[in-house]
PDB file of C-alpha atoms in Angstrom:
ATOM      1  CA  UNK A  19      80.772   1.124  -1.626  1.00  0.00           C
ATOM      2  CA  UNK A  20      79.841   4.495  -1.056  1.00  0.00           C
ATOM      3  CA  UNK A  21      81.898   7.809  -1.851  1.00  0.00           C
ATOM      4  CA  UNK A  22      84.432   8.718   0.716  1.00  0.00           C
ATOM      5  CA  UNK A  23      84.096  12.054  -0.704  1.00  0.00           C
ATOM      6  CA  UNK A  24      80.585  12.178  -0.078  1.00  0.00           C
ATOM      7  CA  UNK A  25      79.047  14.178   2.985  1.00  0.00           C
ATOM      8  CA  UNK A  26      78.108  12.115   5.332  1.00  0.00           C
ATOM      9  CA  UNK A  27      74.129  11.194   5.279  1.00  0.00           C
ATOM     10  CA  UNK A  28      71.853  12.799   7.380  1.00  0.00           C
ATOM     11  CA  UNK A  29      68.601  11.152   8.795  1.00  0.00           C
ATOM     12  CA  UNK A  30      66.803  14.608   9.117  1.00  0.00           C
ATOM     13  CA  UNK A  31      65.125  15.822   5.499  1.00  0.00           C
ATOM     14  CA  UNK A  32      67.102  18.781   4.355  1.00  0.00           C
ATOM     15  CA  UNK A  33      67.933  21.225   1.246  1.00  0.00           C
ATOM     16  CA  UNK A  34      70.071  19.252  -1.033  1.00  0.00           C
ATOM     17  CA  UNK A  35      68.635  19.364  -4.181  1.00  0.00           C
ATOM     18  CA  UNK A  36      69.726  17.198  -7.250  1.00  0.00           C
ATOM     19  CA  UNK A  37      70.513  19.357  -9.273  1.00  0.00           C
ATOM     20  CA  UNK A  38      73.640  20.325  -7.451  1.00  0.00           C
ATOM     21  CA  UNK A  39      75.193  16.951  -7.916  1.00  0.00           C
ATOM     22  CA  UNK A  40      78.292  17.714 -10.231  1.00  0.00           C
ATOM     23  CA  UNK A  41      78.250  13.878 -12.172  1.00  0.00           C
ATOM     24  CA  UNK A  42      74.688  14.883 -13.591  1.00  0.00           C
ATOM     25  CA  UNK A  43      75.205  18.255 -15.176  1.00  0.00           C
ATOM     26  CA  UNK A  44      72.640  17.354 -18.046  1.00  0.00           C
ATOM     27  CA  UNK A  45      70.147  15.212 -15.916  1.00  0.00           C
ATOM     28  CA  UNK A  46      69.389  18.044 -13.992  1.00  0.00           C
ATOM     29  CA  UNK A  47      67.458  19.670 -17.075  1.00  0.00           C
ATOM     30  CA  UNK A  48      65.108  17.048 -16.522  1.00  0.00           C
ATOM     31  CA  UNK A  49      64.919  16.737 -13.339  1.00  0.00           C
ATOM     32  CA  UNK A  50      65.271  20.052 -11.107  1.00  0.00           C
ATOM     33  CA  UNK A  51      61.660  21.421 -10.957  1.00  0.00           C
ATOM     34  CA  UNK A  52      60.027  17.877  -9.869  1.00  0.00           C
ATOM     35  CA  UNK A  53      62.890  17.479  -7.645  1.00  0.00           C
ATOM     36  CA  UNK A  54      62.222  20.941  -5.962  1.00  0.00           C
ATOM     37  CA  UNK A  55      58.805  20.323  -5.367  1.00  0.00           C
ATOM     38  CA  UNK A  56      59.152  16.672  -4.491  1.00  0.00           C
ATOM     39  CA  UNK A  57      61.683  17.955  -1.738  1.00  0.00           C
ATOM     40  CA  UNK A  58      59.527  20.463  -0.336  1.00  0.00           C
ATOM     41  CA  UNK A  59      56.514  18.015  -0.229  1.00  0.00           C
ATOM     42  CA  UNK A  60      58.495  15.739   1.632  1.00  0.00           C
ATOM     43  CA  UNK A  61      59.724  18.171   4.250  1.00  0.00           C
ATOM     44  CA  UNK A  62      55.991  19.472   4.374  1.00  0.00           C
ATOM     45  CA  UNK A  63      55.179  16.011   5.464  1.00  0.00           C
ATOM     46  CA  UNK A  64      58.067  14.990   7.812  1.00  0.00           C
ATOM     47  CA  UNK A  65      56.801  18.450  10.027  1.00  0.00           C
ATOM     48  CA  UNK A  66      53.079  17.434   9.562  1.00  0.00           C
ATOM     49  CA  UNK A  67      53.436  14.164  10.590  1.00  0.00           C
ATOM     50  CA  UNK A  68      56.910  15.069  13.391  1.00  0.00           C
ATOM     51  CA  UNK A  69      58.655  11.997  12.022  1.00  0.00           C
ATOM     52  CA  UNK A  70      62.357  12.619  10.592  1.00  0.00           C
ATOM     53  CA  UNK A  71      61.678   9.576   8.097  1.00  0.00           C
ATOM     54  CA  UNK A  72      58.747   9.251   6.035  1.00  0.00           C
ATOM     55  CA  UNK A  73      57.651   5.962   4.148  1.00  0.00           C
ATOM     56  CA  UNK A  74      57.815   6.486   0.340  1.00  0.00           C
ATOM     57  CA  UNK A  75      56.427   4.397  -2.177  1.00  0.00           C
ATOM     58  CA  UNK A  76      58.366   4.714  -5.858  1.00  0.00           C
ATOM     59  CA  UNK A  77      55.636   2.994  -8.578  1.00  0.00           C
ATOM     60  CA  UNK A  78      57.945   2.266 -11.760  1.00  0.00           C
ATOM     61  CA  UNK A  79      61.160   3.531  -9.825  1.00  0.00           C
ATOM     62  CA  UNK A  80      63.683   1.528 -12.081  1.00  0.00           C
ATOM     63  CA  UNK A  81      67.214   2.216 -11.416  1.00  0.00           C
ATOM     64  CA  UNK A  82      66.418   4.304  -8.634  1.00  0.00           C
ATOM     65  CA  UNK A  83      66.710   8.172 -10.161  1.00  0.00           C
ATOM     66  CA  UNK A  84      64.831   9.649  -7.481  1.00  0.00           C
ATOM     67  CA  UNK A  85      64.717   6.785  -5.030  1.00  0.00           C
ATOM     68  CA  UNK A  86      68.038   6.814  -4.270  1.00  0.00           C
ATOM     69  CA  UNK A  87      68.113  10.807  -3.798  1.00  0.00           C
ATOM     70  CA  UNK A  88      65.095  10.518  -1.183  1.00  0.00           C
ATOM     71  CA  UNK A  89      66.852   7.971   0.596  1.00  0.00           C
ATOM     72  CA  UNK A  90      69.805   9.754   0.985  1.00  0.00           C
ATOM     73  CA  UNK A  91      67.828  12.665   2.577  1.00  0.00           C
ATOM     74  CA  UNK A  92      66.912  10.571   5.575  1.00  0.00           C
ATOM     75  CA  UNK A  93      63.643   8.569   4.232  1.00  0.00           C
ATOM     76  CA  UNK A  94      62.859   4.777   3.623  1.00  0.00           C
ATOM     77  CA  UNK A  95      61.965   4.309  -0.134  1.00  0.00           C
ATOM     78  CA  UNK A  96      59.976   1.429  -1.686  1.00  0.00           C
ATOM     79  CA  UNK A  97      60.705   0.877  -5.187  1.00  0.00           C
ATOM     80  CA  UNK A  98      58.216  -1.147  -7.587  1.00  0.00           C
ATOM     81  CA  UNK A  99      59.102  -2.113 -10.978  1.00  0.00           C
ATOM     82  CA  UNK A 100      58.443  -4.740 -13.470  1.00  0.00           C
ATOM     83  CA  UNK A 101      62.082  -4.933 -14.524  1.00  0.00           C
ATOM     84  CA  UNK A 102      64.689  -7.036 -12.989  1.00  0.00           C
ATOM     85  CA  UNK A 103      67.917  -5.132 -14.569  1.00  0.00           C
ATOM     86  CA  UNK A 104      66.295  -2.216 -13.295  1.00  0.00           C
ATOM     87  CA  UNK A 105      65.938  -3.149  -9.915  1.00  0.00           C
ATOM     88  CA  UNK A 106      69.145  -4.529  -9.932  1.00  0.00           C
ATOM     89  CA  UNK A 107      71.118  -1.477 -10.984  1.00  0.00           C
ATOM     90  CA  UNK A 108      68.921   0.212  -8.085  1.00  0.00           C
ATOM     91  CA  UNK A 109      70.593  -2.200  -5.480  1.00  0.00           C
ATOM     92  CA  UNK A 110      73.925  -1.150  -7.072  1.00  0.00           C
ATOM     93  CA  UNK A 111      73.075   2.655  -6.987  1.00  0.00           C
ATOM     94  CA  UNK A 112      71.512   2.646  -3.507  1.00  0.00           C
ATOM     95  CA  UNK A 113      74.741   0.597  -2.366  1.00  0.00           C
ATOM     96  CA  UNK A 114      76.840   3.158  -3.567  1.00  0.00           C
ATOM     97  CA  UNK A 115      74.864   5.739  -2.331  1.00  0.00           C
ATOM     98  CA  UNK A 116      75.501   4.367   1.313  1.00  0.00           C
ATOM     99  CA  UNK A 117      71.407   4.029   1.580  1.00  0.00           C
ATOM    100  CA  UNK A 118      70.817   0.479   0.920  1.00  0.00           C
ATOM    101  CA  UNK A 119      69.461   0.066   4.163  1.00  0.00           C
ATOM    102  CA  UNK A 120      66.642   2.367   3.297  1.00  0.00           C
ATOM    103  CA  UNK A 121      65.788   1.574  -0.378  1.00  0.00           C
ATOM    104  CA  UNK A 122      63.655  -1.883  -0.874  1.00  0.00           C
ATOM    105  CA  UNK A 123      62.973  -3.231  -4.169  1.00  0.00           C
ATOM    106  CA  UNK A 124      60.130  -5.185  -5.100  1.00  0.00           C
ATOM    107  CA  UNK A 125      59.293  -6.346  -8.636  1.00  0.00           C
ATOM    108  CA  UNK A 126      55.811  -5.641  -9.779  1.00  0.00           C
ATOM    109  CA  UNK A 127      53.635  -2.745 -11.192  1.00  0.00           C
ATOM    110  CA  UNK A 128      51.034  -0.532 -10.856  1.00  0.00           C
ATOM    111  CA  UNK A 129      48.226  -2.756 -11.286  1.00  0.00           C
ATOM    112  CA  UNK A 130      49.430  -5.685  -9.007  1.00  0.00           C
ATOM    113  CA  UNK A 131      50.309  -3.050  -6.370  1.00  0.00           C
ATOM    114  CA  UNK A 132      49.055  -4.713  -3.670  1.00  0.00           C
ATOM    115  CA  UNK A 133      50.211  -8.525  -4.533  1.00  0.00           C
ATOM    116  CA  UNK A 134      53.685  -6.698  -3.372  1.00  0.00           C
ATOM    117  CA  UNK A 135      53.138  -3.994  -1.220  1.00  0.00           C
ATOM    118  CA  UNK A 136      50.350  -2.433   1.646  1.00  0.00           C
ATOM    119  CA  UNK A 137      47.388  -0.840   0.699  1.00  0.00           C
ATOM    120  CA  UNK A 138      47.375   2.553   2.922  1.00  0.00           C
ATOM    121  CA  UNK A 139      51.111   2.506   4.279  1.00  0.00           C
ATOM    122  CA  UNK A 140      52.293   5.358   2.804  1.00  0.00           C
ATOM    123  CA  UNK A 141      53.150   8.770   3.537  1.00  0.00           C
ATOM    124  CA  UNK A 142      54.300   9.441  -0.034  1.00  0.00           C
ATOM    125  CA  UNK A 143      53.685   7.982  -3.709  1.00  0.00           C
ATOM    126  CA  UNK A 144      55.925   8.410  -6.848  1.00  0.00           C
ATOM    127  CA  UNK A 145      54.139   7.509  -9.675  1.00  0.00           C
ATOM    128  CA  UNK A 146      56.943   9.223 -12.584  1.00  0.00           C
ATOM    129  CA  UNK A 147      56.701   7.780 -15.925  1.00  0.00           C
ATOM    130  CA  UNK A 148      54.340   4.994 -15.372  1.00  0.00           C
ATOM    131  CA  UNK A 149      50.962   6.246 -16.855  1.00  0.00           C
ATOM    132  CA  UNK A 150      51.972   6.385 -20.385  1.00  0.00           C
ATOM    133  CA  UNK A 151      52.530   2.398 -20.308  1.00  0.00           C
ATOM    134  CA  UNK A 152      49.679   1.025 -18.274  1.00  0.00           C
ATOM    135  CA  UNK A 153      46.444  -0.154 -20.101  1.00  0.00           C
ATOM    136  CA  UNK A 154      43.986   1.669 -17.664  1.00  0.00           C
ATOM    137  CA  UNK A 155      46.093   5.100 -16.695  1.00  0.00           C
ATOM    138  CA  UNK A 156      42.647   6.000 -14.465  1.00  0.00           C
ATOM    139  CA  UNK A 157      43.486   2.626 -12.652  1.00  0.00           C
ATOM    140  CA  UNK A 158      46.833   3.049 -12.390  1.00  0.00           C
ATOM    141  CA  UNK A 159      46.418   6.334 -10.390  1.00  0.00           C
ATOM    142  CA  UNK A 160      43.655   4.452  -8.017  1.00  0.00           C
ATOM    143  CA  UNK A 161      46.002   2.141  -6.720  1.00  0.00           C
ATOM    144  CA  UNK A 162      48.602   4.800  -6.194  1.00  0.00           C
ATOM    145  CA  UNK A 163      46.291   6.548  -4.071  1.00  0.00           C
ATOM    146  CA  UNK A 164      45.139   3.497  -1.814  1.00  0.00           C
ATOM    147  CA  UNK A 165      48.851   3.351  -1.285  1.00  0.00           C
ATOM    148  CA  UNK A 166      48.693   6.555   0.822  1.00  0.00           C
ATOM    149  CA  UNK A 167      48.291   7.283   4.438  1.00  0.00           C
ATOM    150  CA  UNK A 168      44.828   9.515   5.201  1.00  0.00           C
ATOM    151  CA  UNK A 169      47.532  12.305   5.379  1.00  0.00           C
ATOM    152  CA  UNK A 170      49.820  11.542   2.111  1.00  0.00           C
ATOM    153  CA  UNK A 171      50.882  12.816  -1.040  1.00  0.00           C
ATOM    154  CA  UNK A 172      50.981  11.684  -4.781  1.00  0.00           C
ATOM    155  CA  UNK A 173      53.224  12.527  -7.011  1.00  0.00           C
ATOM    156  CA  UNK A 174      52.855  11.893 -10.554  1.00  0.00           C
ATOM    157  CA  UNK A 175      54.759  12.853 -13.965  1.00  0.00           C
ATOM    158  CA  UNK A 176      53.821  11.930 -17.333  1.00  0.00           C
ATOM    159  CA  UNK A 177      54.677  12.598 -20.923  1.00  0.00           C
ATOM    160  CA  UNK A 178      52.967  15.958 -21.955  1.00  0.00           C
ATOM    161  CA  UNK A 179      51.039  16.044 -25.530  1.00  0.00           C
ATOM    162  CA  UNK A 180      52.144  19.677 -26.051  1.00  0.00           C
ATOM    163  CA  UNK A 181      55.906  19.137 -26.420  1.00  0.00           C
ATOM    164  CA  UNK A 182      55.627  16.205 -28.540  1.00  0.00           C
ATOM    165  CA  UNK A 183      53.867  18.607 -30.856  1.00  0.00           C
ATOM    166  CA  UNK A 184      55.884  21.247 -30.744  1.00  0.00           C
ATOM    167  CA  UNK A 185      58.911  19.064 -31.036  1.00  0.00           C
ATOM    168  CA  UNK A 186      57.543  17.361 -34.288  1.00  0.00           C
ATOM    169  CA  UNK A 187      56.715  20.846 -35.904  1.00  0.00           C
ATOM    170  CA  UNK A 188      60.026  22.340 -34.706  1.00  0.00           C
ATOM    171  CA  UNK A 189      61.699  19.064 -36.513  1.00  0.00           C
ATOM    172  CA  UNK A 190      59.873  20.053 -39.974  1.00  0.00           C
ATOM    173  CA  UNK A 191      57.242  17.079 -39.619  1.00  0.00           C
ATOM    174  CA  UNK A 192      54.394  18.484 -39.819  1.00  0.00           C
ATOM    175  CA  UNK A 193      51.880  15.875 -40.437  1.00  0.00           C
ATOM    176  CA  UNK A 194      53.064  13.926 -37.662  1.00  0.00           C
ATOM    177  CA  UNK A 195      52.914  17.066 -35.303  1.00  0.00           C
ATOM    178  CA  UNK A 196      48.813  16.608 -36.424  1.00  0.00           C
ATOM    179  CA  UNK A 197      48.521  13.464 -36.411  1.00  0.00           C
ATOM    180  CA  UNK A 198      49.753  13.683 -32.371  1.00  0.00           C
ATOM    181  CA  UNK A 199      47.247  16.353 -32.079  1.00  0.00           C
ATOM    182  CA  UNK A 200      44.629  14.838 -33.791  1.00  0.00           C
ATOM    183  CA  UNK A 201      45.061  11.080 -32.089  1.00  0.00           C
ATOM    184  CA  UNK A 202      43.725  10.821 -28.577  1.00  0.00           C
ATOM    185  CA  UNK A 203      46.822   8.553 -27.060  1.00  0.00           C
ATOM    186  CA  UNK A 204      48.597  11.530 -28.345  1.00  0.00           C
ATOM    187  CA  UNK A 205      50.942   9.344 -30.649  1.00  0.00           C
ATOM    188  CA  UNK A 206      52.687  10.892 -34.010  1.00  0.00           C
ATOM    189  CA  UNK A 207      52.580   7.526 -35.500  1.00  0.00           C
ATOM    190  CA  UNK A 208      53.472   3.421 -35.808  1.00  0.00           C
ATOM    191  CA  UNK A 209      56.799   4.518 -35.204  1.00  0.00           C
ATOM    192  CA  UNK A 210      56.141   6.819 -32.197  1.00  0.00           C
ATOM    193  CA  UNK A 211      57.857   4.950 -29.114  1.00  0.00           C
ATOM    194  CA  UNK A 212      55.857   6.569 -26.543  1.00  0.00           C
ATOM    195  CA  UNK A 213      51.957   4.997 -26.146  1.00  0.00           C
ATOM    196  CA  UNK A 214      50.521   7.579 -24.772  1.00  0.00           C
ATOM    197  CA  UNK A 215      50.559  11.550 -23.616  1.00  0.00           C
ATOM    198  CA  UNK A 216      48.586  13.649 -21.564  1.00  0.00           C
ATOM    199  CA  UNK A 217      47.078  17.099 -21.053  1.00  0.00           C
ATOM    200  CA  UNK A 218      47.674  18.866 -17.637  1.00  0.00           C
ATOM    201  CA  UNK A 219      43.888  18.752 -17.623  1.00  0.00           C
ATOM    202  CA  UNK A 220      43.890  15.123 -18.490  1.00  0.00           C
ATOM    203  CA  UNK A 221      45.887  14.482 -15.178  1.00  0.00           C
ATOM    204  CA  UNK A 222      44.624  16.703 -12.994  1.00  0.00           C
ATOM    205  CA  UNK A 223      40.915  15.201 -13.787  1.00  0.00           C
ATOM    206  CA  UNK A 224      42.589  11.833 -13.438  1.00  0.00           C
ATOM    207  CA  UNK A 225      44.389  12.462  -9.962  1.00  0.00           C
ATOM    208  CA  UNK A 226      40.709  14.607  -8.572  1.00  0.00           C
ATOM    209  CA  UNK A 227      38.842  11.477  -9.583  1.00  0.00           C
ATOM    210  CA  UNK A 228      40.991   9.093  -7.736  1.00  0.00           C
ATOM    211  CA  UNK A 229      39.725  11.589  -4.328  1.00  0.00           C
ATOM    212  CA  UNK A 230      43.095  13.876  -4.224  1.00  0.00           C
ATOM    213  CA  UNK A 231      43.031  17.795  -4.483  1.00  0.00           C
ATOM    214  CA  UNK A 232      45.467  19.063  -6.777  1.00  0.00           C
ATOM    215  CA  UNK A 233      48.151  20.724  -5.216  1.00  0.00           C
ATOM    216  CA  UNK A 234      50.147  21.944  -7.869  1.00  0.00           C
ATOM    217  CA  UNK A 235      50.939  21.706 -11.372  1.00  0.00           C
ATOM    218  CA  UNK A 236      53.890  22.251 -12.956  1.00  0.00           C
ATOM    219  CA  UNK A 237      55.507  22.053 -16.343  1.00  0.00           C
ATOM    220  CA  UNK A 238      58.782  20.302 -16.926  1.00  0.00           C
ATOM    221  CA  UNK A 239      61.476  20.433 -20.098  1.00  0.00           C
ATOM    222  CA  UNK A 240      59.451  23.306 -21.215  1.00  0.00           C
ATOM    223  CA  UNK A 241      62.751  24.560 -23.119  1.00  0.00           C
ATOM    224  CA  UNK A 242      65.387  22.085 -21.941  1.00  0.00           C
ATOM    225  CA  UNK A 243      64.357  19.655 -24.960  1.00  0.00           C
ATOM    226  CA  UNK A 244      64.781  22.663 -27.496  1.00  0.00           C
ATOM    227  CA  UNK A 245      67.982  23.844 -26.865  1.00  0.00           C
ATOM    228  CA  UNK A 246      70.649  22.399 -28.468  1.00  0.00           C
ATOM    229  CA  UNK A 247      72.862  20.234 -25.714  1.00  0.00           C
ATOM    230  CA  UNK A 248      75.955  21.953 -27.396  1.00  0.00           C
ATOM    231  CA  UNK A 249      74.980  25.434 -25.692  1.00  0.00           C
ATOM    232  CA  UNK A 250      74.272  24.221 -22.590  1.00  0.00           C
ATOM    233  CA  UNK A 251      77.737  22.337 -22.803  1.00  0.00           C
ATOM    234  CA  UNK A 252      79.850  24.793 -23.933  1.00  0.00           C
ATOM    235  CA  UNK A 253      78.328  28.146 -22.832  1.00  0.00           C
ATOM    236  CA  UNK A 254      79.762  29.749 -19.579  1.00  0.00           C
ATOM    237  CA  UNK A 255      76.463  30.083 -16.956  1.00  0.00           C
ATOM    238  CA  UNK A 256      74.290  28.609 -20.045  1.00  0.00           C
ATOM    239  CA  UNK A 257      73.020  25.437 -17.466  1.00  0.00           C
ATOM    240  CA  UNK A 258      72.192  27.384 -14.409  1.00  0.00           C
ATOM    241  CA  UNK A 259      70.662  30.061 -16.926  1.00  0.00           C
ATOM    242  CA  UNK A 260      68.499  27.656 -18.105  1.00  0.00           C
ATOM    243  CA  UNK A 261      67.933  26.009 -14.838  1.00  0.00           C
ATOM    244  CA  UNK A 262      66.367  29.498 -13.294  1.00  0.00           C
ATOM    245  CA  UNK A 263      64.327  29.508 -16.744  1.00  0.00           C
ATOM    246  CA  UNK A 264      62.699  26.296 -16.270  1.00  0.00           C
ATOM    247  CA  UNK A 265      61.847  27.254 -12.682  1.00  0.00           C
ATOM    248  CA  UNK A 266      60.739  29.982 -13.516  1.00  0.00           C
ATOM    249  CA  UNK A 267      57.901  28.929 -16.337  1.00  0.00           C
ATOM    250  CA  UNK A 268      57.618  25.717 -14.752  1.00  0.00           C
ATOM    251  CA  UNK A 269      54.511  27.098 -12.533  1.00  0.00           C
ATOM    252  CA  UNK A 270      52.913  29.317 -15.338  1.00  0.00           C
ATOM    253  CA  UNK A 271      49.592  28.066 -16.755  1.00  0.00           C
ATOM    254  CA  UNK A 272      50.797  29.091 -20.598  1.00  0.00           C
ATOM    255  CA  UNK A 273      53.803  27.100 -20.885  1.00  0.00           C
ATOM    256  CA  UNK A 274      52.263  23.984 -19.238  1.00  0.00           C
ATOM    257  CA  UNK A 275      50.486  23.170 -22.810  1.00  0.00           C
ATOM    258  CA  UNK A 276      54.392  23.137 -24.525  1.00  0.00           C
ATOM    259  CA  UNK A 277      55.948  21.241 -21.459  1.00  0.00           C
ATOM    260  CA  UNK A 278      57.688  17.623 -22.345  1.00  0.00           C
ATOM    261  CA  UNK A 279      56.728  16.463 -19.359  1.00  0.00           C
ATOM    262  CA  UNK A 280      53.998  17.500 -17.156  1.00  0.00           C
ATOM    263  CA  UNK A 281      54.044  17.683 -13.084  1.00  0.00           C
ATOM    264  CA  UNK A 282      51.127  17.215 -10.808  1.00  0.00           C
ATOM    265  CA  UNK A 283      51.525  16.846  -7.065  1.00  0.00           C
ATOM    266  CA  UNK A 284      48.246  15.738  -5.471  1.00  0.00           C
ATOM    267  CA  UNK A 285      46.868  15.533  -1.896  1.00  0.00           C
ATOM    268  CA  UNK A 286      44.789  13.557   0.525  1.00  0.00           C
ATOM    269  CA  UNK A 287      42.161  15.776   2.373  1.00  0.00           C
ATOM    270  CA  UNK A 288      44.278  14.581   5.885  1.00  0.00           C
ATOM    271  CA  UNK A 289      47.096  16.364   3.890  1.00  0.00           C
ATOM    272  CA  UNK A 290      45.485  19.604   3.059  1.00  0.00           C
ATOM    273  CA  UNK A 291      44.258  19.685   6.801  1.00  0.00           C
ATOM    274  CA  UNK A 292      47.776  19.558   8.517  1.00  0.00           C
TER     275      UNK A 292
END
């Protein structure tokens, strides 16, 4: 059931960014710059294209952490993942949400794509947190693309090699910052839990090769990871201080090579054009 305290939904794309939601104070750290420019590529295509609702394709959506927000800004989300739980909690979240009618989940992945959805039908692809699992990550972006429109967007987020370093050198352990640095899956160790990390070179090459032009790049939990969650808890202003920070160095070049995460919005040529 949804919120009765909610506003109601509109159909039409418009500013409400994630961030603001009050029940996800801390999420927001990790979410806010790809949200911002996730939002803005989506309005950018609902006035391209004149359509209030755009058709947007969520690779490894699970639960529904963005789905569910694009939904509720007017658009009809697809949602692919190999997990049943997951897409069950999605159907729970988009329920209460009040969006179920526009949030579909299919179980599959990347590489099946098209056993469960259409090649080409589009306007938008999410592919967040999928590359560092997949066997073939230059594969995996391939079939993201074929899911887009002549005129459509990618947008993909991956695990960034630089803040695992940092993070393992900040912790005191050193050998396994080298050993990340040194190892080209960008893993610390046996016990590392995440296969493989990227360079924002590494996935702008990747997305280029697949036919896109790179939008943008941005890095994401540049600081947010570093900062102990006590501060941000307990500090008055410290969470929208360190909101505007991450904005802020989220587009410069220097911190993208510290970045947890890393951000790369790519676009079809029919894109660019419009």
């Amino acid at each position: 059931m949804s919120d009765p305290m909610r506003p109601p939904v509109s159909h039409r794309p418009e500013s409400t960014p994630l961030r603001s939601d009050p029940s996800r104070p801390r999420g927001s750290l990790r979410t806010a710059v790809v949200w911002e420019v996730l939002q803005d590529a989506l309005d950018r295509r609902a006035k391209a294209t004149g359509r209030q609702a755009l058709d947007v394709l969520d690779t490894g959506g699970g639960s529904g952490n963005f789905a569910v927000p694009v939904a509720r800004l007017g658009h009809r989300v697809t949602v692919v993942d190999p997990s049943p739980n997951a897409l069950f909690a999605l159907e729970r979240r988009a329920a209460e949400a009040g969006v179920a009618d526009r949030v579909q989940g299919v179980q599959g992945d990347v590489h099946g794509l098209f056993d469960v959805v259409e090649r080409g039908g589009y306007d938008v692809v999410l592919c967040h947190g999928v590359l560092e699992y997949v066997d073939d990550p230059a594969e995996g972006v391939r079939n993201a693309v074929a899911a887009l429109r002549s005129d459509g967007v990618l947008s993909l987020l991956a695990a960034g090699l630089g803040g695992a370093v940092l993070a393992r050198a900040l912790a005191g352990h050193f050998k396994e910052a080298q050993q990340a640095l040194d190892d080209p899956d960008g893993r610390w160790g046996a016990g590392d839990p995440m296969p493989r990390r990227f360079t924002a070179h590494q996935l702008t090459d990747l997305v280029e090769a697949a036919g896109l032009s790179v939008g943008a790049v941005h890095g994401v939990r540049v600081f947010a990871d570093l900062v102990p969650g006590v501060l941000v808890d307990t500090e008055p202003g410290a969470l929208d201080a360190l909101l505007r920070l991450e904005a802020a160095a989220a587009e410069l070049a220097a911190f993208h090579s510290v970045a947890t995460q890393l951000h790369v919005l790519g676009e079809t040529q029919g894109a660019v054009d419009a």
